[in-house]
Structure formats: C-alpha cells, structure tokens
Amino acid sequence: MRGHLSSTYLIALGSNRRHHRFGLPAGVLAAALEELAALGTVLARSPVIATDPLGPAQRRFANAAAIVESELDPQAMLAALQRMEREFGRRRWRRWGDRVLDCDIVLWDGGVWEGHDLVIPHPEFRLRDFVLAPALSIAPQWHDPVSGLSISQLHARLTKPRPVLR
C-alpha cells in the first residue's frame, strides 16, 4: 500500500455469460460497474457495448470501461478485481473461454508497472477494439506510457479502414 496516496486506473470489464441474479451480460456489467465503488471512487463509467467473441468463446460479449481512483496499489487492485470476478462466479480455467465477469487493469496514472502476474499497460489493449471503444468514451486523452499515443489515437489507428489486397 502507498498509504494515503491514491492512483487512478482505467479498468476494462467484459462478460458473456448470464448471472443467476444480474441476468444477461449487460446486466452483469451494470452490477460490476456499481461494485467497483467498493474499491475506490468511480470517476467515469462507459456505456456497455456488445462485441463479437474472441477465440473459442461462443457467446457475444458485453464490454465496458471505468476510471477508478483508489488507494490500492496495482497489485492490491488486481487482487480486489480478481476477488470481484470470483464473487460474480468467474472460474479461471481456460484462456479466452466464456466468463461471467472479466476485469483488467488497462492503464494507471503511475505509468508502467511490472509484477509477477500483472503488467500495466495491459499488453494486448492496443489491439482490442472491445477495450479501446469503451475507453474512448471516458478517457480519450489518456496516454499509453509505452507508445505515447492517446486512447483516441490508438482507437483511430486500430479502426481506420485498410486497403484490400488483391
């Protein structure tokens, strides 16, 4: 813990399984976005968007993002998010599988962080529209400390039309 100093995090959330209490994935994310308040002050919440599945997952995902200010350091924030995933019924057994709730730390205001099971910025986020699109709505000017590009610039690069090779 860093004592009274707070950090600001960009958290990505996803779901593609029903929950017995919260219903469809969009309802799961609405509940999870509320639950983040237990970890600090939620400064912004994106709209929930529907996205296509990745890898072997079968069902469409609901995705969202939030900006959370917290006194938790990155490792403690990761532990708190993983505890929240478990409370929502997440079982970690297959990468890319269907999940009730997935929470990732994408960026934080401390720049780069590398721990034994945590890397910030999230290594894949620059290639994932399902992370960048919700983030764009709440943090367009937040910069990736590695590339120096803003969320807005990263999203534009990812989504710009490419010429079709013949």
mmCIF file of N, CA, C and O in Angstrom, residues 2-76:
data_model
loop_
_atom_site.group_PDB
_atom_site.id
_atom_site.type_symbol
_atom_site.label_atom_id
_atom_site.label_comp_id
_atom_site.label_asym_id
_atom_site.label_seq_id
_atom_site.Cartn_x
_atom_site.Cartn_y
_atom_site.Cartn_z
ATOM 1 N N ARG A 2 0.374 2.274 -0.645
ATOM 2 C CA ARG A 2 1.138 3.508 -0.715
ATOM 3 C C ARG A 2 0.605 4.534 0.278
ATOM 4 O O ARG A 2 0.788 5.724 0.106
ATOM 5 N N GLY A 3 -0.074 4.047 1.315
ATOM 6 C CA GLY A 3 -0.589 4.975 2.315
ATOM 7 C C GLY A 3 -1.764 5.760 1.782
ATOM 8 O O GLY A 3 -2.650 5.206 1.175
ATOM 9 N N HIS A 4 -1.750 7.074 2.014
ATOM 10 C CA HIS A 4 -2.890 7.905 1.654
ATOM 11 C C HIS A 4 -2.864 8.348 0.190
ATOM 12 O O HIS A 4 -3.802 8.969 -0.279
ATOM 13 N N LEU A 5 -1.782 8.048 -0.524
ATOM 14 C CA LEU A 5 -1.703 8.451 -1.924
ATOM 15 C C LEU A 5 -2.658 7.616 -2.753
ATOM 16 O O LEU A 5 -2.753 6.409 -2.577
ATOM 17 N N SER A 6 -3.362 8.260 -3.662
ATOM 18 C CA SER A 6 -4.280 7.486 -4.491
ATOM 19 C C SER A 6 -3.750 7.381 -5.913
ATOM 20 O O SER A 6 -2.924 8.178 -6.338
ATOM 21 N N SER A 7 -4.231 6.388 -6.605
ATOM 22 C CA SER A 7 -3.897 6.151 -8.001
ATOM 23 C C SER A 7 -5.189 6.128 -8.795
ATOM 24 O O SER A 7 -6.251 5.822 -8.256
ATOM 25 N N THR A 8 -5.073 6.422 -10.077
ATOM 26 C CA THR A 8 -6.229 6.361 -10.959
ATOM 27 C C THR A 8 -5.994 5.264 -11.975
ATOM 28 O O THR A 8 -4.906 5.169 -12.552
ATOM 29 N N TYR A 9 -7.017 4.430 -12.164
ATOM 30 C CA TYR A 9 -6.936 3.262 -13.035
ATOM 31 C C TYR A 9 -7.989 3.325 -14.129
ATOM 32 O O TYR A 9 -9.111 3.762 -13.887
ATOM 33 N N LEU A 10 -7.627 2.817 -15.303
ATOM 34 C CA LEU A 10 -8.603 2.542 -16.353
ATOM 35 C C LEU A 10 -8.819 1.032 -16.325
ATOM 36 O O LEU A 10 -7.873 0.261 -16.546
ATOM 37 N N ILE A 11 -10.047 0.626 -16.009
ATOM 38 C CA ILE A 11 -10.394 -0.785 -15.871
ATOM 39 C C ILE A 11 -11.304 -1.177 -17.035
ATOM 40 O O ILE A 11 -12.276 -0.473 -17.324
ATOM 41 N N ALA A 12 -10.990 -2.287 -17.691
ATOM 42 C CA ALA A 12 -11.853 -2.835 -18.743
ATOM 43 C C ALA A 12 -12.646 -3.988 -18.148
ATOM 44 O O ALA A 12 -12.102 -4.792 -17.384
ATOM 45 N N LEU A 13 -13.934 -4.064 -18.501
ATOM 46 C CA LEU A 13 -14.802 -5.127 -17.997
ATOM 47 C C LEU A 13 -15.472 -5.834 -19.160
ATOM 48 O O LEU A 13 -15.819 -5.198 -20.166
ATOM 49 N N GLY A 14 -15.643 -7.146 -19.014
ATOM 50 C CA GLY A 14 -16.327 -7.917 -20.052
ATOM 51 C C GLY A 14 -17.118 -9.057 -19.436
ATOM 52 O O GLY A 14 -16.779 -9.545 -18.353
ATOM 53 N N SER A 15 -18.181 -9.466 -20.131
ATOM 54 C CA SER A 15 -18.993 -10.608 -19.696
ATOM 55 C C SER A 15 -19.660 -11.219 -20.918
ATOM 56 O O SER A 15 -20.064 -10.499 -21.831
ATOM 57 N N ASN A 16 -19.762 -12.545 -20.943
ATOM 58 C CA ASN A 16 -20.566 -13.183 -21.989
ATOM 59 C C ASN A 16 -21.355 -14.379 -21.457
ATOM 60 O O ASN A 16 -21.745 -15.260 -22.200
ATOM 61 N N ARG A 17 -21.612 -14.369 -20.141
ATOM 62 C CA ARG A 17 -22.448 -15.424 -19.549
ATOM 63 C C ARG A 17 -23.491 -14.779 -18.643
ATOM 64 O O ARG A 17 -23.205 -13.809 -17.963
ATOM 65 N N ARG A 18 -24.656 -15.402 -18.620
ATOM 66 C CA ARG A 18 -25.714 -14.960 -17.700
ATOM 67 C C ARG A 18 -25.265 -15.139 -16.255
ATOM 68 O O ARG A 18 -24.437 -15.989 -15.964
ATOM 69 N N HIS A 19 -25.848 -14.356 -15.391
ATOM 70 C CA HIS A 19 -25.637 -14.489 -13.956
ATOM 71 C C HIS A 19 -27.004 -14.747 -13.327
ATOM 72 O O HIS A 19 -27.993 -14.165 -13.763
ATOM 73 N N HIS A 20 -27.057 -15.631 -12.324
ATOM 74 C CA HIS A 20 -28.345 -16.012 -11.729
ATOM 75 C C HIS A 20 -29.094 -14.817 -11.164
ATOM 76 O O HIS A 20 -30.321 -14.817 -11.140
ATOM 77 N N ARG A 21 -28.393 -13.764 -10.739
ATOM 78 C CA ARG A 21 -29.067 -12.610 -10.161
ATOM 79 C C ARG A 21 -29.123 -11.420 -11.105
ATOM 80 O O ARG A 21 -30.110 -10.686 -11.133
ATOM 81 N N PHE A 22 -28.054 -11.208 -11.893
ATOM 82 C CA PHE A 22 -27.953 -9.994 -12.711
ATOM 83 C C PHE A 22 -28.395 -10.207 -14.149
ATOM 84 O O PHE A 22 -28.444 -9.267 -14.935
ATOM 85 N N GLY A 23 -28.681 -11.467 -14.519
ATOM 86 C CA GLY A 23 -29.223 -11.736 -15.849
ATOM 87 C C GLY A 23 -28.186 -11.732 -16.948
ATOM 88 O O GLY A 23 -27.087 -12.271 -16.783
ATOM 89 N N LEU A 24 -28.537 -11.119 -18.065
ATOM 90 C CA LEU A 24 -27.685 -11.103 -19.260
ATOM 91 C C LEU A 24 -26.376 -10.361 -19.002
ATOM 92 O O LEU A 24 -26.275 -9.580 -18.055
ATOM 93 N N PRO A 25 -25.367 -10.579 -19.877
ATOM 94 C CA PRO A 25 -24.063 -9.930 -19.684
ATOM 95 C C PRO A 25 -24.124 -8.413 -19.459
ATOM 96 O O PRO A 25 -23.386 -7.887 -18.625
ATOM 97 N N ALA A 26 -25.007 -7.697 -20.152
ATOM 98 C CA ALA A 26 -25.099 -6.247 -19.931
ATOM 99 C C ALA A 26 -25.516 -5.949 -18.487
ATOM 100 O O ALA A 26 -25.038 -4.980 -17.881
ATOM 101 N N GLY A 27 -26.381 -6.781 -17.922
ATOM 102 C CA GLY A 27 -26.789 -6.627 -16.523
ATOM 103 C C GLY A 27 -25.658 -6.955 -15.563
ATOM 104 O O GLY A 27 -25.512 -6.311 -14.512
ATOM 105 N N VAL A 28 -24.860 -7.958 -15.923
ATOM 106 C CA VAL A 28 -23.687 -8.318 -15.121
ATOM 107 C C VAL A 28 -22.741 -7.112 -15.051
ATOM 108 O O VAL A 28 -22.261 -6.735 -13.977
ATOM 109 N N LEU A 29 -22.499 -6.473 -16.210
ATOM 110 C CA LEU A 29 -21.581 -5.330 -16.222
ATOM 111 C C LEU A 29 -22.156 -4.140 -15.473
ATOM 112 O O LEU A 29 -21.411 -3.432 -14.786
ATOM 113 N N ALA A 30 -23.450 -3.909 -15.593
ATOM 114 C CA ALA A 30 -24.063 -2.806 -14.839
ATOM 115 C C ALA A 30 -23.823 -3.015 -13.338
ATOM 116 O O ALA A 30 -23.448 -2.082 -12.620
ATOM 117 N N ALA A 31 -24.008 -4.250 -12.866
ATOM 118 C CA ALA A 31 -23.776 -4.562 -11.451
ATOM 119 C C ALA A 31 -22.294 -4.430 -11.098
ATOM 120 O O ALA A 31 -21.945 -3.881 -10.043
ATOM 121 N N ALA A 32 -21.414 -4.899 -11.978
ATOM 122 C CA ALA A 32 -19.973 -4.829 -11.722
ATOM 123 C C ALA A 32 -19.499 -3.377 -11.679
ATOM 124 O O ALA A 32 -18.659 -3.017 -10.843
ATOM 125 N N LEU A 33 -20.034 -2.543 -12.560
ATOM 126 C CA LEU A 33 -19.653 -1.128 -12.561
ATOM 127 C C LEU A 33 -20.050 -0.466 -11.241
ATOM 128 O O LEU A 33 -19.324 0.386 -10.727
ATOM 129 N N GLU A 34 -21.184 -0.890 -10.666
ATOM 130 C CA GLU A 34 -21.587 -0.382 -9.346
ATOM 131 C C GLU A 34 -20.656 -0.915 -8.261
ATOM 132 O O GLU A 34 -20.269 -0.197 -7.347
ATOM 133 N N GLU A 35 -20.295 -2.180 -8.379
ATOM 134 C CA GLU A 35 -19.461 -2.854 -7.382
ATOM 135 C C GLU A 35 -18.060 -2.241 -7.296
ATOM 136 O O GLU A 35 -17.417 -2.296 -6.247
ATOM 137 N N LEU A 36 -17.572 -1.651 -8.387
ATOM 138 C CA LEU A 36 -16.250 -1.019 -8.382
ATOM 139 C C LEU A 36 -16.145 0.077 -7.330
ATOM 140 O O LEU A 36 -15.051 0.397 -6.875
ATOM 141 N N ALA A 37 -17.271 0.645 -6.934
ATOM 142 C CA ALA A 37 -17.257 1.711 -5.922
ATOM 143 C C ALA A 37 -16.677 1.214 -4.598
ATOM 144 O O ALA A 37 -16.194 2.016 -3.793
ATOM 145 N N ALA A 38 -16.711 -0.104 -4.371
ATOM 146 C CA ALA A 38 -16.128 -0.657 -3.145
ATOM 147 C C ALA A 38 -14.599 -0.569 -3.155
ATOM 148 O O ALA A 38 -13.960 -0.683 -2.113
ATOM 149 N N LEU A 39 -14.004 -0.355 -4.334
ATOM 150 C CA LEU A 39 -12.545 -0.322 -4.464
ATOM 151 C C LEU A 39 -11.990 1.100 -4.483
ATOM 152 O O LEU A 39 -10.787 1.294 -4.474
ATOM 153 N N GLY A 40 -12.871 2.086 -4.573
ATOM 154 C CA GLY A 40 -12.428 3.470 -4.636
ATOM 155 C C GLY A 40 -13.544 4.337 -5.186
ATOM 156 O O GLY A 40 -14.714 3.969 -5.121
ATOM 157 N N THR A 41 -13.186 5.483 -5.736
ATOM 158 C CA THR A 41 -14.165 6.404 -6.308
ATOM 159 C C THR A 41 -14.246 6.172 -7.808
ATOM 160 O O THR A 41 -13.230 6.285 -8.504
ATOM 161 N N VAL A 42 -15.426 5.832 -8.298
ATOM 162 C CA VAL A 42 -15.601 5.648 -9.740
ATOM 163 C C VAL A 42 -15.812 7.039 -10.349
ATOM 164 O O VAL A 42 -16.819 7.692 -10.087
ATOM 165 N N LEU A 43 -14.828 7.485 -11.126
ATOM 166 C CA LEU A 43 -14.869 8.825 -11.712
ATOM 167 C C LEU A 43 -15.658 8.854 -13.016
ATOM 168 O O LEU A 43 -16.197 9.888 -13.392
ATOM 169 N N ALA A 44 -15.695 7.720 -13.732
ATOM 170 C CA ALA A 44 -16.420 7.659 -15.008
ATOM 171 C C ALA A 44 -16.741 6.211 -15.327
ATOM 172 O O ALA A 44 -15.974 5.305 -14.979
ATOM 173 N N ARG A 45 -17.882 6.021 -15.994
ATOM 174 C CA ARG A 45 -18.299 4.701 -16.486
ATOM 175 C C ARG A 45 -18.672 4.851 -17.939
ATOM 176 O O ARG A 45 -19.438 5.747 -18.287
ATOM 177 N N SER A 46 -18.190 3.954 -18.778
ATOM 178 C CA SER A 46 -18.556 3.989 -20.199
ATOM 179 C C SER A 46 -19.926 3.350 -20.381
ATOM 180 O O SER A 46 -20.385 2.599 -19.523
ATOM 181 N N PRO A 47 -20.544 3.592 -21.534
ATOM 182 C CA PRO A 47 -21.701 2.776 -21.885
ATOM 183 C C PRO A 47 -21.247 1.322 -22.084
ATOM 184 O O PRO A 47 -20.075 1.068 -22.352
ATOM 185 N N VAL A 48 -22.182 0.392 -21.952
ATOM 186 C CA VAL A 48 -21.910 -1.022 -22.216
ATOM 187 C C VAL A 48 -22.131 -1.261 -23.706
ATOM 188 O O VAL A 48 -23.143 -0.834 -24.258
ATOM 189 N N ILE A 49 -21.153 -1.892 -24.368
ATOM 190 C CA ILE A 49 -21.283 -2.194 -25.796
ATOM 191 C C ILE A 49 -21.288 -3.705 -26.006
ATOM 192 O O ILE A 49 -20.755 -4.455 -25.182
ATOM 193 N N ALA A 50 -21.896 -4.153 -27.095
ATOM 194 C CA ALA A 50 -21.907 -5.573 -27.452
ATOM 195 C C ALA A 50 -20.796 -5.823 -28.461
ATOM 196 O O ALA A 50 -20.609 -5.040 -29.393
ATOM 197 N N THR A 51 -20.034 -6.910 -28.282
ATOM 198 C CA THR A 51 -18.921 -7.219 -29.182
ATOM 199 C C THR A 51 -18.906 -8.714 -29.500
ATOM 200 O O THR A 51 -19.448 -9.531 -28.754
ATOM 201 N N ASP A 52 -18.251 -9.050 -30.606
ATOM 202 C CA ASP A 52 -18.138 -10.445 -31.016
ATOM 203 C C ASP A 52 -17.159 -11.191 -30.116
ATOM 204 O O ASP A 52 -16.226 -10.602 -29.585
ATOM 205 N N PRO A 53 -17.356 -12.515 -29.961
ATOM 206 C CA PRO A 53 -16.461 -13.299 -29.108
ATOM 207 C C PRO A 53 -15.057 -13.407 -29.700
ATOM 208 O O PRO A 53 -14.854 -13.234 -30.891
ATOM 209 N N LEU A 54 -14.096 -13.682 -28.822
ATOM 210 C CA LEU A 54 -12.697 -13.842 -29.193
ATOM 211 C C LEU A 54 -12.315 -15.290 -28.904
ATOM 212 O O LEU A 54 -12.727 -15.844 -27.886
ATOM 213 N N GLY A 55 -11.520 -15.900 -29.768
ATOM 214 C CA GLY A 55 -11.059 -17.261 -29.511
ATOM 215 C C GLY A 55 -12.213 -18.250 -29.460
ATOM 216 O O GLY A 55 -13.193 -18.098 -30.170
ATOM 217 N N PRO A 56 -12.133 -19.263 -28.571
ATOM 218 C CA PRO A 56 -13.155 -20.311 -28.537
ATOM 219 C C PRO A 56 -14.462 -19.901 -27.855
ATOM 220 O O PRO A 56 -15.414 -20.668 -27.863
ATOM 221 N N ALA A 57 -14.518 -18.693 -27.269
ATOM 222 C CA ALA A 57 -15.773 -18.259 -26.638
ATOM 223 C C ALA A 57 -16.886 -18.291 -27.679
ATOM 224 O O ALA A 57 -16.679 -17.945 -28.839
ATOM 225 N N GLN A 58 -18.065 -18.721 -27.273
ATOM 226 C CA GLN A 58 -19.190 -18.897 -28.196
ATOM 227 C C GLN A 58 -20.142 -17.713 -28.210
ATOM 228 O O GLN A 58 -20.769 -17.436 -29.215
ATOM 229 N N ARG A 59 -20.294 -17.061 -27.086
ATOM 230 C CA ARG A 59 -21.327 -16.043 -26.945
ATOM 231 C C ARG A 59 -20.766 -14.643 -27.136
ATOM 232 O O ARG A 59 -19.622 -14.383 -26.791
ATOM 233 N N ARG A 60 -21.625 -13.726 -27.616
ATOM 234 C CA ARG A 60 -21.231 -12.328 -27.723
ATOM 235 C C ARG A 60 -20.928 -11.767 -26.343
ATOM 236 O O ARG A 60 -21.506 -12.198 -25.348
ATOM 237 N N PHE A 61 -20.036 -10.812 -26.303
ATOM 238 C CA PHE A 61 -19.647 -10.172 -25.048
ATOM 239 C C PHE A 61 -20.361 -8.841 -24.872
ATOM 240 O O PHE A 61 -20.716 -8.185 -25.846
ATOM 241 N N ALA A 62 -20.511 -8.453 -23.636
ATOM 242 C CA ALA A 62 -20.817 -7.076 -23.270
ATOM 243 C C ALA A 62 -19.508 -6.536 -22.705
ATOM 244 O O ALA A 62 -18.831 -7.225 -21.934
ATOM 245 N N ASN A 63 -19.110 -5.338 -23.141
ATOM 246 C CA ASN A 63 -17.867 -4.734 -22.670
ATOM 247 C C ASN A 63 -18.123 -3.317 -22.191
ATOM 248 O O ASN A 63 -19.014 -2.636 -22.691
ATOM 249 N N ALA A 64 -17.308 -2.885 -21.225
ATOM 250 C CA ALA A 64 -17.394 -1.533 -20.688
ATOM 251 C C ALA A 64 -16.038 -1.164 -20.104
ATOM 252 O O ALA A 64 -15.133 -2.001 -20.030
ATOM 253 N N ALA A 65 -15.912 0.085 -19.691
ATOM 254 C CA ALA A 65 -14.689 0.557 -19.043
ATOM 255 C C ALA A 65 -15.079 1.532 -17.937
ATOM 256 O O ALA A 65 -16.163 2.124 -17.971
ATOM 257 N N ALA A 66 -14.184 1.671 -16.975
ATOM 258 C CA ALA A 66 -14.407 2.613 -15.881
ATOM 259 C C ALA A 66 -13.080 3.231 -15.482
ATOM 260 O O ALA A 66 -12.017 2.613 -15.646
ATOM 261 N N ILE A 67 -13.160 4.439 -14.967
ATOM 262 C CA ILE A 67 -11.992 5.094 -14.364
ATOM 263 C C ILE A 67 -12.244 5.103 -12.864
ATOM 264 O O ILE A 67 -13.281 5.579 -12.400
ATOM 265 N N VAL A 68 -11.299 4.518 -12.123
ATOM 266 C CA VAL A 68 -11.442 4.377 -10.681
ATOM 267 C C VAL A 68 -10.230 4.988 -9.989
ATOM 268 O O VAL A 68 -9.091 4.672 -10.331
ATOM 269 N N GLU A 69 -10.503 5.862 -9.034
ATOM 270 C CA GLU A 69 -9.449 6.414 -8.194
ATOM 271 C C GLU A 69 -9.452 5.614 -6.899
ATOM 272 O O GLU A 69 -10.519 5.424 -6.302
ATOM 273 N N SER A 70 -8.295 5.104 -6.501
ATOM 274 C CA SER A 70 -8.239 4.195 -5.359
ATOM 275 C C SER A 70 -6.925 4.355 -4.606
ATOM 276 O O SER A 70 -5.916 4.766 -5.179
ATOM 277 N N GLU A 71 -6.958 4.011 -3.325
ATOM 278 C CA GLU A 71 -5.718 3.981 -2.545
ATOM 279 C C GLU A 71 -4.988 2.654 -2.713
ATOM 280 O O GLU A 71 -3.889 2.486 -2.197
ATOM 281 N N LEU A 72 -5.582 1.710 -3.441
ATOM 282 C CA LEU A 72 -4.933 0.420 -3.672
ATOM 283 C C LEU A 72 -3.788 0.578 -4.661
ATOM 284 O O LEU A 72 -3.916 1.287 -5.665
ATOM 285 N N ASP A 73 -2.666 -0.096 -4.397
ATOM 286 C CA ASP A 73 -1.589 -0.125 -5.382
ATOM 287 C C ASP A 73 -1.988 -1.132 -6.472
ATOM 288 O O ASP A 73 -2.974 -1.858 -6.317
ATOM 289 N N PRO A 74 -1.256 -1.179 -7.590
ATOM 290 C CA PRO A 74 -1.684 -2.059 -8.686
ATOM 291 C C PRO A 74 -1.864 -3.525 -8.293
ATOM 292 O O PRO A 74 -2.833 -4.159 -8.715
ATOM 293 N N GLN A 75 -0.957 -4.077 -7.489
ATOM 294 C CA GLN A 75 -1.071 -5.486 -7.108
ATOM 295 C C GLN A 75 -2.316 -5.702 -6.250
ATOM 296 O O GLN A 75 -3.038 -6.689 -6.417
ATOM 297 N N ALA A 76 -2.603 -4.780 -5.335
ATOM 298 C CA ALA A 76 -3.790 -4.880 -4.484
ATOM 299 C C ALA A 76 -5.058 -4.674 -5.312
ATOM 300 O O ALA A 76 -6.079 -5.327 -5.072
#
